[in-house]
């Protein structure tokens, strides 16, 4: 069973999410919070596997809460749910440790998939926003960013670089294993090495590193 905490200042949104998650036999909503501070408290008490996090909330916003949650020992995965067009902080959320982000109008089946992927250590981005994330990171001082990103990748082996490209293309471990003709356990080992060498805390940050270095277009 995957335990989930919902953090959103709108009671109706939380109720809707609880109903959606209630349709899955392997997911359980173990707590709710109306702001980031309450969400942080709930995570400390309940130790969920995944947190669904809004960004715009009173008292403590989702960005601050995500950073605080990810700083905990053995933290849960944080999946951000946002109104992308009006909440620019989503880009910083990725850098503070969010496992991924989805639009609030994401179909229920995709939301359930995202929670399962997050619990398994994978990430999921809404297809409609992925291109905009890429553009945001690559448009700002593109050449300087690329030089710096390439310098960071010098420590990678050829196989680690291949895995990084696949992560940049949004592929999960099982798909990467099939594409590169290796076991899923070997893929996980390479991913662990990538986390260490690139000082990343989640797969989204690895994907951003691949985009910045020009490995993925």
CSV table of N, CA and C in Angstrom, one decimal, residues 2-9 13-14 16-18 20-21 27-29 31-36 39 43 48-55 57 62 65-66 69 76-82 99-104 108 110-116 118:
chain,number,residue,atom,x,y,z
A,2,UNK,N,0.6,2.2,-0.9
A,2,UNK,CA,1.3,3.5,-1.0
A,2,UNK,C,0.5,4.5,-0.2
A,3,UNK,N,1.1,5.0,0.9
A,3,UNK,CA,0.5,6.0,1.7
A,3,UNK,C,0.8,7.4,1.1
A,4,UNK,N,-0.3,8.2,1.1
A,4,UNK,CA,-0.2,9.5,0.4
A,4,UNK,C,-0.8,10.6,1.4
A,5,UNK,N,-0.1,11.8,1.4
A,5,UNK,CA,-0.6,12.9,2.1
A,5,UNK,C,-1.0,14.0,1.1
A,6,UNK,N,-2.1,14.6,1.3
A,6,UNK,CA,-2.6,15.7,0.4
A,6,UNK,C,-2.4,17.0,1.0
A,7,UNK,N,-1.7,18.0,0.3
A,7,UNK,CA,-1.5,19.3,0.8
A,7,UNK,C,-2.0,20.3,-0.2
A,8,UNK,N,-3.2,20.9,0.2
A,8,UNK,CA,-3.8,21.9,-0.7
A,8,UNK,C,-4.7,22.8,0.2
A,9,UNK,N,-4.7,24.1,-0.1
A,9,UNK,CA,-5.6,25.0,0.8
A,9,UNK,C,-7.0,24.9,0.4
A,13,UNK,N,-10.6,20.6,-3.6
A,13,UNK,CA,-9.6,20.0,-4.3
A,13,UNK,C,-9.1,18.7,-3.5
A,14,UNK,N,-8.9,18.9,-2.2
A,14,UNK,CA,-8.5,17.7,-1.4
A,14,UNK,C,-9.6,16.6,-1.5
A,16,UNK,N,-11.7,16.0,-3.9
A,16,UNK,CA,-11.6,15.4,-5.2
A,16,UNK,C,-10.5,14.4,-5.3
A,17,UNK,N,-9.3,14.8,-4.8
A,17,UNK,CA,-8.2,14.0,-4.9
A,17,UNK,C,-8.4,12.7,-4.1
A,18,UNK,N,-9.0,12.9,-2.9
A,18,UNK,CA,-9.3,11.7,-2.0
A,18,UNK,C,-10.2,10.7,-2.8
A,20,UNK,N,-10.5,10.3,-6.1
A,20,UNK,CA,-9.7,9.7,-7.1
A,20,UNK,C,-8.8,8.6,-6.6
A,21,UNK,N,-8.1,8.9,-5.5
A,21,UNK,CA,-7.2,7.9,-5.0
A,21,UNK,C,-7.9,6.8,-4.4
A,27,UNK,N,-3.4,2.5,-3.2
A,27,UNK,CA,-3.2,3.8,-2.7
A,27,UNK,C,-4.1,4.1,-1.5
A,28,UNK,N,-3.5,4.9,-0.5
A,28,UNK,CA,-4.3,5.2,0.7
A,28,UNK,C,-4.0,6.7,1.1
A,29,UNK,N,-5.0,7.5,1.2
A,29,UNK,CA,-4.8,8.9,1.7
A,29,UNK,C,-4.7,8.8,3.2
A,31,UNK,N,-3.5,11.3,5.2
A,31,UNK,CA,-3.6,12.6,5.9
A,31,UNK,C,-3.8,13.7,4.9
A,32,UNK,N,-4.3,14.8,5.4
A,32,UNK,CA,-4.5,16.0,4.6
A,32,UNK,C,-4.0,17.3,5.3
A,33,UNK,N,-3.7,18.3,4.6
A,33,UNK,CA,-3.2,19.6,5.2
A,33,UNK,C,-3.6,20.7,4.4
A,34,UNK,N,-3.9,21.9,5.0
A,34,UNK,CA,-4.4,23.0,4.3
A,34,UNK,C,-3.3,24.0,3.9
A,35,UNK,N,-2.1,23.8,4.4
A,35,UNK,CA,-1.0,24.7,4.0
A,35,UNK,C,0.3,23.9,4.2
A,36,UNK,N,1.4,24.5,3.7
A,36,UNK,CA,2.7,23.8,3.8
A,36,UNK,C,3.2,23.5,5.1
A,39,UNK,N,1.3,20.6,6.3
A,39,UNK,CA,1.8,19.4,5.5
A,39,UNK,C,3.1,18.9,6.0
A,43,UNK,N,3.7,15.1,7.4
A,43,UNK,CA,4.7,14.2,6.9
A,43,UNK,C,5.6,13.6,8.0
A,48,UNK,N,4.5,9.3,5.0
A,48,UNK,CA,3.9,8.8,3.8
A,48,UNK,C,5.0,8.5,2.8
A,49,UNK,N,4.6,7.8,1.7
A,49,UNK,CA,5.6,7.5,0.6
A,49,UNK,C,5.6,8.6,-0.4
A,50,UNK,N,4.4,9.3,-0.5
A,50,UNK,CA,4.2,10.3,-1.5
A,50,UNK,C,3.4,11.5,-0.9
A,51,UNK,N,3.8,12.7,-1.3
A,51,UNK,CA,3.0,13.9,-1.0
A,51,UNK,C,2.5,14.6,-2.3
A,52,UNK,N,1.2,14.9,-2.3
A,52,UNK,CA,0.7,15.7,-3.4
A,52,UNK,C,0.7,17.1,-2.9
A,53,UNK,N,1.4,18.0,-3.6
A,53,UNK,CA,1.7,19.3,-3.0
A,53,UNK,C,1.2,20.4,-4.0
A,54,UNK,N,0.3,21.3,-3.4
A,54,UNK,CA,-0.1,22.5,-4.1
A,54,UNK,C,1.1,23.5,-3.9
A,55,UNK,N,1.1,24.6,-4.7
A,55,UNK,CA,2.2,25.5,-4.5
A,55,UNK,C,1.7,26.8,-3.9
A,57,UNK,N,-0.3,28.6,-1.3
A,57,UNK,CA,-1.0,28.3,-0.1
A,57,UNK,C,-0.6,29.4,1.0
A,62,UNK,N,3.9,25.9,-1.1
A,62,UNK,CA,4.4,24.6,-1.4
A,62,UNK,C,5.8,24.5,-1.7
A,65,UNK,N,7.6,24.3,1.6
A,65,UNK,CA,7.3,23.0,2.2
A,65,UNK,C,8.0,21.9,1.5
A,66,UNK,N,8.1,22.0,0.2
A,66,UNK,CA,8.8,20.9,-0.5
A,66,UNK,C,10.3,20.8,-0.1
A,69,UNK,N,10.5,19.3,3.4
A,69,UNK,CA,10.2,17.9,3.4
A,69,UNK,C,11.3,17.1,2.8
A,76,UNK,N,9.7,11.5,1.8
A,76,UNK,CA,8.8,11.0,0.8
A,76,UNK,C,9.0,11.7,-0.5
A,77,UNK,N,8.5,11.1,-1.6
A,77,UNK,CA,8.5,11.8,-2.9
A,77,UNK,C,7.5,12.9,-2.9
A,78,UNK,N,7.7,14.0,-3.5
A,78,UNK,CA,6.8,15.1,-3.6
A,78,UNK,C,6.4,15.4,-5.0
A,79,UNK,N,5.1,15.2,-5.3
A,79,UNK,CA,4.6,15.5,-6.7
A,79,UNK,C,3.8,16.8,-6.6
A,80,UNK,N,4.2,17.8,-7.3
A,80,UNK,CA,3.5,19.1,-7.3
A,80,UNK,C,2.3,19.1,-8.3
A,81,UNK,N,1.2,19.6,-7.8
A,81,UNK,CA,0.0,19.8,-8.6
A,81,UNK,C,-0.2,21.3,-8.7
A,82,UNK,N,-0.2,21.8,-9.9
A,82,UNK,CA,-0.2,23.3,-10.0
A,82,UNK,C,-1.0,23.8,-11.2
A,99,UNK,N,9.6,15.6,-7.1
A,99,UNK,CA,9.8,14.4,-8.0
A,99,UNK,C,9.3,14.7,-9.4
A,100,UNK,N,8.2,15.5,-9.4
A,100,UNK,CA,7.6,15.8,-10.7
A,100,UNK,C,6.5,16.8,-10.5
A,101,UNK,N,5.8,17.2,-11.6
A,101,UNK,CA,4.7,18.1,-11.4
A,101,UNK,C,3.7,17.8,-12.5
A,102,UNK,N,2.4,18.0,-12.1
A,102,UNK,CA,1.3,17.8,-13.0
A,102,UNK,C,0.4,19.0,-12.9
A,103,UNK,N,-0.4,19.2,-14.0
A,103,UNK,CA,-1.5,20.2,-14.0
A,103,UNK,C,-2.6,19.6,-13.2
A,104,UNK,N,-3.4,20.5,-12.6
A,104,UNK,CA,-4.5,20.1,-11.8
A,104,UNK,C,-5.7,19.5,-12.6
A,108,UNK,N,-7.5,11.5,-14.1
A,108,UNK,CA,-7.3,10.6,-12.9
A,108,UNK,C,-6.3,9.5,-13.1
A,110,UNK,N,-3.8,9.3,-15.1
A,110,UNK,CA,-2.4,9.8,-15.1
A,110,UNK,C,-1.9,10.2,-13.7
A,111,UNK,N,-2.8,10.7,-12.9
A,111,UNK,CA,-2.5,11.1,-11.6
A,111,UNK,C,-2.1,9.9,-10.8
A,112,UNK,N,-2.9,8.8,-10.9
A,112,UNK,CA,-2.6,7.6,-10.2
A,112,UNK,C,-1.2,7.0,-10.6
A,113,UNK,N,-1.0,7.1,-11.9
A,113,UNK,CA,0.3,6.6,-12.5
A,113,UNK,C,1.4,7.4,-11.9
A,114,UNK,N,1.3,8.7,-11.8
A,114,UNK,CA,2.3,9.6,-11.3
A,114,UNK,C,2.7,9.3,-9.9
A,115,UNK,N,1.7,9.0,-9.1
A,115,UNK,CA,1.9,8.6,-7.6
A,115,UNK,C,2.7,7.3,-7.5
A,116,UNK,N,2.3,6.3,-8.3
A,116,UNK,CA,3.0,5.0,-8.3
A,116,UNK,C,4.4,5.2,-8.8
A,118,UNK,N,6.2,7.9,-8.6
A,118,UNK,CA,7.0,8.6,-7.6
A,118,UNK,C,7.4,7.7,-6.4
